[in-house]
mmCIF file of C-alpha atoms and ligand atoms in Angstrom:
data_model
loop_
_atom_site.group_PDB
_atom_site.id
_atom_site.type_symbol
_atom_site.label_atom_id
_atom_site.label_comp_id
_atom_site.label_asym_id
_atom_site.label_seq_id
_atom_site.Cartn_x
_atom_site.Cartn_y
_atom_site.Cartn_z
ATOM 1 C CA MET Y 126 13.679 -5.414 17.996
ATOM 2 C CA ASP Y 127 11.838 -3.379 20.318
ATOM 3 C CA LYS Y 128 9.151 -3.426 17.853
ATOM 4 C CA LYS Y 129 7.740 -6.384 16.325
ATOM 5 C CA VAL Y 130 5.405 -6.462 12.609
ATOM 6 C CA THR Y 131 3.888 -9.144 11.291
ATOM 7 C CA VAL Y 132 3.481 -9.428 6.609
ATOM 8 C CA ILE Y 133 0.704 -11.720 6.374
ATOM 9 C CA GLY Y 134 1.423 -14.206 3.038
ATOM 10 C CA ALA Y 135 5.095 -14.775 1.712
ATOM 11 C CA GLY Y 136 5.009 -14.471 -1.132
ATOM 12 C CA ASN Y 137 5.935 -11.932 -3.888
ATOM 13 C CA VAL Y 138 5.452 -8.948 -2.280
ATOM 14 C CA GLY Y 139 4.778 -10.142 2.020
ATOM 15 C CA ALA Y 140 8.306 -12.168 1.891
ATOM 16 C CA THR Y 141 9.751 -9.092 0.239
ATOM 17 C CA ALA Y 142 8.442 -6.800 2.199
ATOM 18 C CA ALA Y 143 9.963 -8.593 5.330
ATOM 19 C CA GLN Y 144 13.150 -8.389 3.411
ATOM 20 C CA ARG Y 145 13.446 -4.347 3.830
ATOM 21 C CA LEU Y 146 11.639 -4.345 7.269
ATOM 22 C CA ALA Y 147 14.738 -6.552 8.392
ATOM 23 C CA GLU Y 148 17.407 -5.224 6.729
ATOM 24 C CA LYS Y 149 15.935 -1.077 7.752
ATOM 25 C CA ASP Y 150 16.556 -3.023 11.117
ATOM 26 C CA LEU Y 151 13.202 -1.429 12.378
ATOM 27 C CA CYS Y 152 11.745 -4.679 13.835
ATOM 28 C CA ASP Y 153 11.675 -8.068 14.559
ATOM 29 C CA VAL Y 154 8.971 -9.434 11.929
ATOM 30 C CA VAL Y 155 7.078 -11.979 11.280
ATOM 31 C CA LEU Y 156 5.744 -13.895 8.054
ATOM 32 C CA ILE Y 157 2.969 -15.878 7.661
ATOM 33 C CA ASP Y 158 1.631 -18.245 5.184
ATOM 34 C CA ILE Y 159 -0.912 -20.591 4.708
ATOM 35 C CA VAL Y 160 1.455 -22.943 2.716
ATOM 36 C CA GLU Y 161 2.808 -24.623 4.913
ATOM 37 C CA GLY Y 162 6.765 -24.577 4.047
ATOM 38 C CA VAL Y 163 7.381 -21.256 2.168
ATOM 39 C CA PRO Y 164 6.903 -19.032 5.487
ATOM 40 C CA GLN Y 165 9.517 -20.668 7.478
ATOM 41 C CA GLY Y 166 11.931 -21.215 4.121
ATOM 42 C CA LYS Y 167 12.128 -18.341 3.613
ATOM 43 C CA ALA Y 168 12.371 -17.018 6.653
ATOM 44 C CA LEU Y 169 14.995 -19.871 6.980
ATOM 45 C CA ASP Y 170 17.499 -17.999 4.331
ATOM 46 C CA LEU Y 171 16.425 -14.617 5.462
ATOM 47 C CA ILE Y 172 18.190 -15.140 8.872
ATOM 48 C CA GLU Y 173 20.639 -16.741 6.283
ATOM 49 C CA ALA Y 174 21.253 -13.652 4.657
ATOM 50 C CA ALA Y 175 21.914 -11.264 8.622
ATOM 51 C CA PRO Y 176 25.119 -11.849 9.203
ATOM 52 C CA VAL Y 177 25.902 -10.396 5.941
ATOM 53 C CA GLU Y 178 23.116 -7.743 5.868
ATOM 54 C CA LYS Y 179 24.245 -7.236 9.006
ATOM 55 C CA HIS Y 180 21.049 -7.012 11.455
ATOM 56 C CA ASP Y 181 19.714 -8.385 14.279
ATOM 57 C CA ALA Y 182 16.249 -8.802 13.275
ATOM 58 C CA ARG Y 183 14.880 -11.429 14.835
ATOM 59 C CA ILE Y 184 12.782 -13.742 11.652
ATOM 60 C CA ILE Y 185 10.277 -16.009 12.338
ATOM 61 C CA GLY Y 186 8.067 -18.354 9.521
ATOM 62 C CA THR Y 187 5.026 -19.935 10.216
ATOM 63 C CA ASN Y 188 2.004 -21.557 9.392
ATOM 64 C CA GLY Y 189 -0.197 -19.864 12.578
ATOM 65 C CA TYR Y 190 -0.936 -16.857 14.629
ATOM 66 C CA GLU Y 191 0.777 -17.666 17.795
ATOM 67 C CA ASP Y 192 4.187 -16.332 17.157
ATOM 68 C CA SER Y 193 2.669 -13.049 16.090
ATOM 69 C CA ALA Y 194 0.903 -11.657 19.555
ATOM 70 C CA GLY Y 195 1.847 -8.227 19.784
ATOM 71 C CA SER Y 196 2.465 -7.459 17.161
ATOM 72 C CA ASP Y 197 2.777 -3.349 16.548
ATOM 73 C CA ILE Y 198 1.866 -3.674 12.911
ATOM 74 C CA VAL Y 199 0.236 -6.274 10.281
ATOM 75 C CA ILE Y 200 0.864 -5.706 6.724
ATOM 76 C CA ILE Y 201 -1.213 -7.860 4.797
ATOM 77 C CA THR Y 202 -0.171 -9.602 1.518
ATOM 78 C CA ALA Y 203 -1.964 -13.029 1.210
ATOM 79 C CA GLY Y 204 -4.421 -13.494 -1.674
ATOM 80 C CA ILE Y 205 -3.777 -13.711 -5.682
ATOM 81 C CA PRO Y 206 -2.032 -11.444 -7.542
ATOM 82 C CA ARG Y 207 -3.290 -10.372 -11.557
ATOM 83 C CA LYS Y 208 -1.981 -11.920 -14.288
ATOM 84 C CA PRO Y 209 -1.647 -10.538 -17.805
ATOM 85 C CA GLY Y 210 -5.406 -9.293 -19.152
ATOM 86 C CA MET Y 211 -7.005 -9.518 -15.833
ATOM 87 C CA SER Y 212 -8.121 -5.781 -13.130
ATOM 88 C CA ARG Y 213 -7.417 -5.862 -10.213
ATOM 89 C CA ASP Y 214 -10.974 -5.248 -9.293
ATOM 90 C CA ASP Y 215 -10.836 -9.319 -10.642
ATOM 91 C CA LEU Y 216 -9.600 -10.701 -7.577
ATOM 92 C CA ILE Y 217 -12.588 -9.337 -5.456
ATOM 93 C CA SER Y 218 -14.511 -12.657 -4.554
ATOM 94 C CA THR Y 219 -10.696 -14.714 -4.037
ATOM 95 C CA ASN Y 220 -9.303 -12.082 -1.617
ATOM 96 C CA ALA Y 221 -12.049 -11.118 0.154
ATOM 97 C CA GLY Y 222 -12.782 -13.880 1.263
ATOM 98 C CA ILE Y 223 -8.965 -14.418 2.272
ATOM 99 C CA ILE Y 224 -8.579 -11.322 3.613
ATOM 100 C CA LYS Y 225 -11.756 -11.548 6.014
ATOM 101 C CA SER Y 226 -10.198 -14.707 7.623
ATOM 102 C CA VAL Y 227 -6.526 -13.478 7.936
ATOM 103 C CA THR Y 228 -7.311 -10.395 9.506
ATOM 104 C CA GLU Y 229 -10.634 -12.092 11.878
ATOM 105 C CA GLN Y 230 -7.060 -14.918 12.885
ATOM 106 C CA ALA Y 231 -4.615 -11.252 12.886
ATOM 107 C CA VAL Y 232 -6.361 -9.256 15.053
ATOM 108 C CA LYS Y 233 -7.523 -11.580 17.746
ATOM 109 C CA GLN Y 234 -3.720 -11.720 18.409
ATOM 110 C CA SER Y 235 -2.821 -8.096 17.903
ATOM 111 C CA PRO Y 236 -6.184 -6.363 19.046
ATOM 112 C CA GLU Y 237 -3.494 -2.588 19.577
ATOM 113 C CA ALA Y 238 -1.498 -3.543 16.594
ATOM 114 C CA ILE Y 239 -2.048 -1.405 13.060
ATOM 115 C CA LEU Y 240 -3.008 -3.091 9.620
ATOM 116 C CA ILE Y 241 -1.551 -1.981 5.710
ATOM 117 C CA ILE Y 242 -3.201 -3.692 3.717
ATOM 118 C CA VAL Y 243 -1.986 -4.599 0.791
ATOM 119 C CA SER Y 244 -3.545 -7.404 -1.129
ATOM 120 C CA ASN Y 245 -5.992 -6.706 -4.277
ATOM 121 C CA PRO Y 246 -8.107 -4.657 -5.241
ATOM 122 C CA LEU Y 247 -7.016 -2.192 -2.104
ATOM 123 C CA ASP Y 248 -9.674 0.355 -1.211
ATOM 124 C CA ALA Y 249 -12.076 -2.595 -1.236
ATOM 125 C CA MET Y 250 -9.605 -5.174 0.895
ATOM 126 C CA CYS Y 251 -9.123 -2.122 3.354
ATOM 127 C CA GLN Y 252 -12.844 -1.362 3.939
ATOM 128 C CA VAL Y 253 -12.497 -5.581 4.876
ATOM 129 C CA ALA Y 254 -10.121 -5.204 7.520
ATOM 130 C CA TYR Y 255 -11.846 -2.686 8.537
ATOM 131 C CA GLN Y 256 -15.237 -3.970 9.009
ATOM 132 C CA VAL Y 257 -13.975 -7.479 10.352
ATOM 133 C CA SER Y 258 -11.629 -5.856 12.446
ATOM 134 C CA GLY Y 259 -13.855 -3.390 14.345
ATOM 135 C CA PHE Y 260 -10.856 -1.216 14.583
ATOM 136 C CA PRO Y 261 -11.190 2.494 14.542
ATOM 137 C CA LYS Y 262 -10.376 4.020 11.439
ATOM 138 C CA ASN Y 263 -6.819 5.211 12.692
ATOM 139 C CA ARG Y 264 -5.359 1.919 12.908
ATOM 140 C CA VAL Y 265 -6.352 0.539 9.065
ATOM 141 C CA MET Y 266 -4.966 1.669 6.146
ATOM 142 C CA GLY Y 267 -3.807 0.649 2.328
ATOM 143 C CA MET Y 268 -0.696 0.335 0.725
ATOM 144 C CA ALA Y 269 -1.357 2.429 -3.553
ATOM 145 C CA GLY Y 270 -0.984 5.532 -3.192
ATOM 146 C CA VAL Y 271 3.375 5.608 -1.949
ATOM 147 C CA LEU Y 272 3.284 2.567 -4.965
ATOM 148 C CA ASP Y 273 2.336 4.793 -7.479
ATOM 149 C CA SER Y 274 3.312 7.857 -6.882
ATOM 150 C CA ALA Y 275 7.091 6.454 -6.332
ATOM 151 C CA ARG Y 276 6.295 4.922 -10.621
ATOM 152 C CA PHE Y 277 5.813 8.196 -10.755
ATOM 153 C CA ARG Y 278 8.721 9.590 -9.587
ATOM 154 C CA ALA Y 279 10.751 7.287 -11.224
ATOM 155 C CA PHE Y 280 9.868 7.996 -14.973
ATOM 156 C CA ILE Y 281 10.137 12.272 -13.982
ATOM 157 C CA SER Y 282 13.545 11.417 -13.227
ATOM 158 C CA MET Y 283 14.156 9.928 -15.720
ATOM 159 C CA GLU Y 284 12.446 11.771 -17.798
ATOM 160 C CA LEU Y 285 14.728 15.190 -16.094
ATOM 161 C CA ASN Y 286 17.426 12.759 -16.024
ATOM 162 C CA VAL Y 287 17.646 14.313 -12.141
ATOM 163 C CA SER Y 288 17.846 12.026 -8.806
ATOM 164 C CA VAL Y 289 14.757 10.706 -7.658
ATOM 165 C CA GLU Y 290 15.514 12.160 -4.352
ATOM 166 C CA ASN Y 291 14.763 15.458 -6.199
ATOM 167 C CA THR Y 292 11.690 13.829 -6.776
ATOM 168 C CA HIS Y 293 8.087 14.474 -4.665
ATOM 169 C CA ALA Y 294 4.661 13.393 -6.641
ATOM 170 C CA PHE Y 295 1.043 12.811 -5.550
ATOM 171 C CA VAL Y 296 -0.784 10.167 -6.709
ATOM 172 C CA LEU Y 297 -4.807 9.722 -5.001
ATOM 173 C CA GLY Y 298 -7.556 8.517 -5.283
ATOM 174 C CA GLY Y 299 -8.461 4.484 -5.563
ATOM 175 C CA HIS Y 300 -5.640 1.622 -6.492
ATOM 176 C CA GLY Y 301 -6.928 1.021 -10.253
ATOM 177 C CA ASP Y 302 -7.386 2.757 -13.749
ATOM 178 C CA THR Y 303 -9.479 5.897 -12.220
ATOM 179 C CA MET Y 304 -6.167 6.974 -9.839
ATOM 180 C CA VAL Y 305 -5.625 10.732 -10.293
ATOM 181 C CA PRO Y 306 -2.034 11.221 -10.197
ATOM 182 C CA LEU Y 307 -1.536 14.972 -9.977
ATOM 183 C CA PRO Y 308 1.495 17.384 -11.173
ATOM 184 C CA ARG Y 309 0.592 20.878 -10.135
ATOM 185 C CA TYR Y 310 1.704 18.900 -6.842
ATOM 186 C CA SER Y 311 4.497 17.401 -8.113
ATOM 187 C CA THR Y 312 8.010 18.447 -8.027
ATOM 188 C CA VAL Y 313 11.762 18.788 -8.876
ATOM 189 C CA ALA Y 314 13.411 19.881 -6.008
ATOM 190 C CA GLY Y 315 10.113 22.136 -4.495
ATOM 191 C CA ILE Y 316 9.623 23.218 -8.700
ATOM 192 C CA PRO Y 317 5.868 21.952 -9.861
ATOM 193 C CA ILE Y 318 6.731 19.536 -12.818
ATOM 194 C CA THR Y 319 4.003 21.686 -14.890
ATOM 195 C CA GLU Y 320 6.588 24.390 -14.780
ATOM 196 C CA LEU Y 321 9.240 22.020 -16.032
ATOM 197 C CA LEU Y 322 7.604 19.484 -18.752
ATOM 198 C CA SER Y 323 5.455 20.557 -21.269
ATOM 199 C CA GLU Y 324 1.451 18.970 -21.224
ATOM 200 C CA GLU Y 325 2.370 16.196 -23.482
ATOM 201 C CA ARG Y 326 5.071 14.779 -21.654
ATOM 202 C CA ILE Y 327 3.304 15.210 -18.589
ATOM 203 C CA ASN Y 328 0.214 13.037 -20.171
ATOM 204 C CA ALA Y 329 2.459 10.673 -20.915
ATOM 205 C CA LEU Y 330 4.559 10.147 -17.889
ATOM 206 C CA VAL Y 331 0.705 10.031 -15.596
ATOM 207 C CA GLU Y 332 -0.926 8.094 -18.597
ATOM 208 C CA ARG Y 333 2.470 5.259 -17.976
ATOM 209 C CA THR Y 334 2.087 5.884 -13.943
ATOM 210 C CA ARG Y 335 -2.028 4.431 -14.236
ATOM 211 C CA ASN Y 336 -0.393 1.440 -16.138
ATOM 212 C CA GLY Y 337 2.631 1.339 -14.405
ATOM 213 C CA GLY Y 338 1.415 -2.127 -12.495
ATOM 214 C CA ALA Y 339 -0.584 -3.459 -15.990
ATOM 215 C CA GLU Y 340 2.962 -2.885 -17.685
ATOM 216 C CA ILE Y 341 5.070 -4.850 -14.770
ATOM 217 C CA VAL Y 342 2.204 -7.791 -15.554
ATOM 218 C CA GLY Y 343 3.049 -7.743 -18.811
ATOM 219 C CA LEU Y 344 6.137 -8.205 -18.423
ATOM 220 C CA LEU Y 345 6.446 -10.597 -15.165
ATOM 221 C CA GLY Y 346 2.690 -12.377 -15.858
ATOM 222 C CA THR Y 347 2.720 -11.807 -12.123
ATOM 223 C CA SER Y 348 2.650 -7.797 -10.081
ATOM 224 C CA ALA Y 349 4.934 -6.110 -9.323
ATOM 225 C CA TYR Y 350 6.941 -6.738 -5.771
ATOM 226 C CA TYR Y 351 10.405 -4.962 -4.950
ATOM 227 C CA ALA Y 352 8.264 -0.914 -6.073
ATOM 228 C CA PRO Y 353 5.021 -2.064 -3.507
ATOM 229 C CA ALA Y 354 7.541 -4.363 0.005
ATOM 230 C CA SER Y 355 9.205 -1.108 -0.161
ATOM 231 C CA ALA Y 356 6.259 1.609 -0.221
ATOM 232 C CA ALA Y 357 4.637 -1.354 2.266
ATOM 233 C CA ALA Y 358 7.424 -0.540 4.319
ATOM 234 C CA GLU Y 359 8.102 3.314 3.563
ATOM 235 C CA MET Y 360 4.967 3.537 5.788
ATOM 236 C CA ALA Y 361 5.656 0.723 8.423
ATOM 237 C CA GLU Y 362 8.649 2.512 9.175
ATOM 238 C CA SER Y 363 6.932 6.065 9.469
ATOM 239 C CA ILE Y 364 4.545 4.191 11.774
ATOM 240 C CA LEU Y 365 7.036 2.506 14.061
ATOM 241 C CA LYS Y 366 9.819 5.552 14.193
ATOM 242 C CA ASP Y 367 6.094 8.043 14.542
ATOM 243 C CA LYS Y 368 8.154 10.308 11.145
ATOM 244 C CA LYS Y 369 4.445 11.563 11.057
ATOM 245 C CA LYS Y 370 5.896 10.708 7.286
ATOM 246 C CA ILE Y 371 2.789 13.278 4.713
ATOM 247 C CA LEU Y 372 2.514 9.680 2.374
ATOM 248 C CA PRO Y 373 -0.916 9.134 -0.162
ATOM 249 C CA CYS Y 374 -2.133 6.319 1.693
ATOM 250 C CA ALA Y 375 -5.663 4.702 1.895
ATOM 251 C CA ALA Y 376 -7.857 6.309 4.418
ATOM 252 C CA TYR Y 377 -11.210 5.795 5.637
ATOM 253 C CA LEU Y 378 -12.257 8.636 4.774
ATOM 254 C CA GLU Y 379 -16.153 10.412 6.247
ATOM 255 C CA GLY Y 380 -16.935 13.817 4.188
ATOM 256 C CA GLU Y 381 -13.191 14.325 3.613
ATOM 257 C CA TYR Y 382 -12.762 15.690 0.076
ATOM 258 C CA GLY Y 383 -16.438 15.637 -0.762
ATOM 259 C CA ILE Y 384 -16.362 11.622 0.377
ATOM 260 C CA LYS Y 385 -18.066 9.276 3.092
ATOM 261 C CA ASP Y 386 -17.723 5.960 4.285
ATOM 262 C CA LEU Y 387 -15.258 5.110 1.391
ATOM 263 C CA PHE Y 388 -11.459 3.477 1.283
ATOM 264 C CA MET Y 389 -9.158 6.163 -1.004
ATOM 265 C CA GLY Y 390 -5.632 7.119 -1.264
ATOM 266 C CA VAL Y 391 -5.915 10.882 0.439
ATOM 267 C CA PRO Y 392 -1.611 12.250 1.805
ATOM 268 C CA VAL Y 393 -2.463 11.888 5.404
ATOM 269 C CA LYS Y 394 0.478 12.000 7.954
ATOM 270 C CA LEU Y 395 1.771 8.643 9.329
ATOM 271 C CA GLY Y 396 3.164 7.602 13.179
ATOM 272 C CA SER Y 397 2.554 6.019 15.840
ATOM 273 C CA GLY Y 398 -1.120 7.079 16.105
ATOM 274 C CA GLY Y 399 -2.020 4.789 12.665
ATOM 275 C CA VAL Y 400 -3.782 7.754 10.429
ATOM 276 C CA GLU Y 401 -2.462 10.904 12.842
ATOM 277 C CA GLU Y 402 -4.959 13.230 9.720
ATOM 278 C CA ILE Y 403 -5.542 12.989 6.720
ATOM 279 C CA ILE Y 404 -4.761 16.290 4.843
ATOM 280 C CA GLU Y 405 -7.186 17.982 2.968
ATOM 281 C CA ILE Y 406 -5.751 20.336 -0.038
ATOM 282 C CA THR Y 407 -7.071 22.668 -2.723
ATOM 283 C CA LEU Y 408 -8.089 20.349 -5.959
ATOM 284 C CA ALA Y 409 -9.074 22.067 -9.086
ATOM 285 C CA GLU Y 410 -11.958 21.510 -10.855
ATOM 286 C CA GLU Y 411 -11.014 18.607 -12.887
ATOM 287 C CA GLU Y 412 -9.073 17.242 -10.158
ATOM 288 C CA ARG Y 413 -11.529 17.236 -8.552
ATOM 289 C CA THR Y 414 -13.871 15.511 -10.690
ATOM 290 C CA ALA Y 415 -11.151 12.983 -11.432
ATOM 291 C CA LEU Y 416 -10.674 11.962 -7.462
ATOM 292 C CA MET Y 417 -15.077 11.593 -7.720
ATOM 293 C CA ASN Y 418 -15.324 9.086 -11.000
ATOM 294 C CA SER Y 419 -11.967 6.978 -8.743
ATOM 295 C CA ALA Y 420 -14.792 7.274 -5.831
ATOM 296 C CA ASN Y 421 -17.408 6.470 -7.807
ATOM 297 C CA ALA Y 422 -15.206 2.986 -9.404
ATOM 298 C CA VAL Y 423 -14.117 1.934 -5.109
ATOM 299 C CA GLN Y 424 -18.679 2.831 -4.351
ATOM 300 C CA GLU Y 425 -18.795 -0.328 -6.873
ATOM 301 C CA LEU Y 426 -16.491 -2.853 -5.675
ATOM 302 C CA LYS Y 427 -18.266 -1.927 -2.033
ATOM 303 C CA ASN Y 428 -21.337 -2.310 -3.522
ATOM 304 C CA VAL Y 429 -19.732 -5.826 -4.702
ATOM 305 C CA LEU Y 430 -18.710 -6.740 -1.102
ATOM 306 C CA LYS Y 431 -21.917 -6.529 0.055
ATOM 307 C CA LYS Y 432 -24.059 -8.598 -2.095
ATOM 308 C CA LEU Y 433 -20.769 -10.976 -1.495
ATOM 309 C CA GLY Y 434 -22.380 -10.719 1.954
ATOM 310 C CA ILE Y 435 -19.200 -8.500 3.416
HETATM 311 N N1 NAD K 86 -1.729 -2.530 -2.782
HETATM 312 C C1 NAD K 86 -0.447 -3.001 -3.911
HETATM 313 O O1 NAD K 86 0.157 -1.672 -4.325
HETATM 314 C C2 NAD K 86 -0.163 -3.933 -4.963
HETATM 315 C C3 NAD K 86 0.713 -4.607 -4.989
HETATM 316 C C4 NAD K 86 1.408 -4.693 -6.090
HETATM 317 C C5 NAD K 86 0.835 -6.539 -5.672
HETATM 318 N N2 NAD K 86 -0.356 -6.033 -4.453
HETATM 319 C C6 NAD K 86 -1.014 -6.923 -4.527
HETATM 320 O O2 NAD K 86 -0.590 -8.280 -3.377
HETATM 321 C C7 NAD K 86 -1.568 -9.297 -3.808
HETATM 322 C C8 NAD K 86 -0.124 -9.863 -3.079
HETATM 323 O O3 NAD K 86 0.467 -10.337 -4.017
HETATM 324 P P1 NAD K 86 2.383 -11.433 -4.623
HETATM 325 O O4 NAD K 86 2.659 -11.215 -5.988
HETATM 326 O O5 NAD K 86 2.789 -11.310 -3.114
HETATM 327 O O6 NAD K 86 1.159 -12.670 -4.730
HETATM 328 P P2 NAD K 86 1.611 -14.372 -4.451
HETATM 329 O O7 NAD K 86 0.919 -15.056 -4.932
HETATM 330 O O8 NAD K 86 3.167 -13.879 -4.859
HETATM 331 O O9 NAD K 86 1.342 -14.110 -3.046
HETATM 332 C C9 NAD K 86 -0.133 -14.794 -1.711
HETATM 333 C C10 NAD K 86 0.605 -15.513 -0.982
HETATM 334 O O10 NAD K 86 -0.844 -14.979 -0.040
HETATM 335 C C11 NAD K 86 -0.865 -16.926 0.426
HETATM 336 N N3 NAD K 86 -2.151 -17.087 0.691
HETATM 337 C C12 NAD K 86 -3.208 -16.928 0.364
HETATM 338 N N4 NAD K 86 -4.471 -17.334 1.143
HETATM 339 C C13 NAD K 86 -3.371 -17.017 2.030
HETATM 340 C C14 NAD K 86 -4.456 -17.028 3.128
HETATM 341 N N5 NAD K 86 -5.442 -17.850 3.470
HETATM 342 N N6 NAD K 86 -3.868 -17.161 4.839
HETATM 343 C C15 NAD K 86 -1.969 -16.303 4.747
HETATM 344 N N7 NAD K 86 -1.103 -16.446 3.211
HETATM 345 C C16 NAD K 86 -2.538 -17.039 1.555
HETATM 346 C C17 NAD K 86 -0.288 -17.300 -0.912
HETATM 347 O O11 NAD K 86 0.102 -18.123 0.030
HETATM 348 C C18 NAD K 86 0.654 -16.631 -1.387
HETATM 349 O O12 NAD K 86 1.707 -16.903 -0.609
HETATM 350 C C19 NAD K 86 -2.319 -9.420 -4.311
HETATM 351 O O13 NAD K 86 -2.946 -9.091 -3.780
HETATM 352 C C20 NAD K 86 -1.269 -8.711 -4.792
HETATM 353 O O14 NAD K 86 -2.465 -7.943 -6.171
HETATM 354 C C21 NAD K 86 -0.668 -5.421 -4.087
#
């Protein structure tokens, strides 16, 4: 393969993302974890699946960073996930230290890479990686909106009994309880769902989307990983193939949407340059208010990072 992606954290999300990338035949994959044996074992298991899955991706599992040298993309999933009763924000002090350490080591080996952050609390962890890496803002982004939108799309398709392929959805804002699903911009075969569903049903789907992560934590005892891995792989694919897909991602805002110096979920164009453009869509008054409310929640996390000395 002529492309290489490093996935840091060989836990549920990281290992599944490695599987998705390899099985989509997108790139060679280096899987890194701090626990000895885990990345090596999972990589070997994936290598042994390759003949059946019919791909030729080279997969390496390791505890060091040397093999990651020259990666095109580094996906960071290292850190602790939440347990029932926890919010994503409860993870901040543990995960900030982990993201700082893994980013430092990864960027030494891959100074030209594009960073996709997955670890929570997402928007704050993007901020840590951005500061520590010193990378330009187009090369640091977070995965949340693609997942939240996929959840919204799944619920829309179940509600209307239509193919998921006909659905499009946009969920903006921070990746937390204040996320902003946008029904007006969510469509089935191009038709806004506001034309197809009652306000009451839309509100129920929006609420389920907002609680999508917690619903799975409640069932599983830990956070979701199949859909998060798919979402991270979709972002990586758009970058590796320079597809220039418009996807909701956490990007560093410098005045767009009236928000400054914060990572927030907004529609971006993803290509070989990373975040190549931030798309500003017109928001209704209440949508704008919800987005500002979400920005305030992310700003509070940024203040916590300052107190932690990051
Ligand atoms: N952005 C999203 O939408 C989204 C969705 C799901 C999960 N997440 C987040 O992703 C993170 C990972 O979730 P998971 O379910 O895979 O957890 P997990 O516990 O299964 O895996 C995390 C892995 O990180 C490793 N790790 C810890 N410290 C490390 C370090 N310093 N260097 C390298 N590896 C290290 C652990 O050993 C573990 O294998 C969590 O923070 C979770 O909240 C985010």
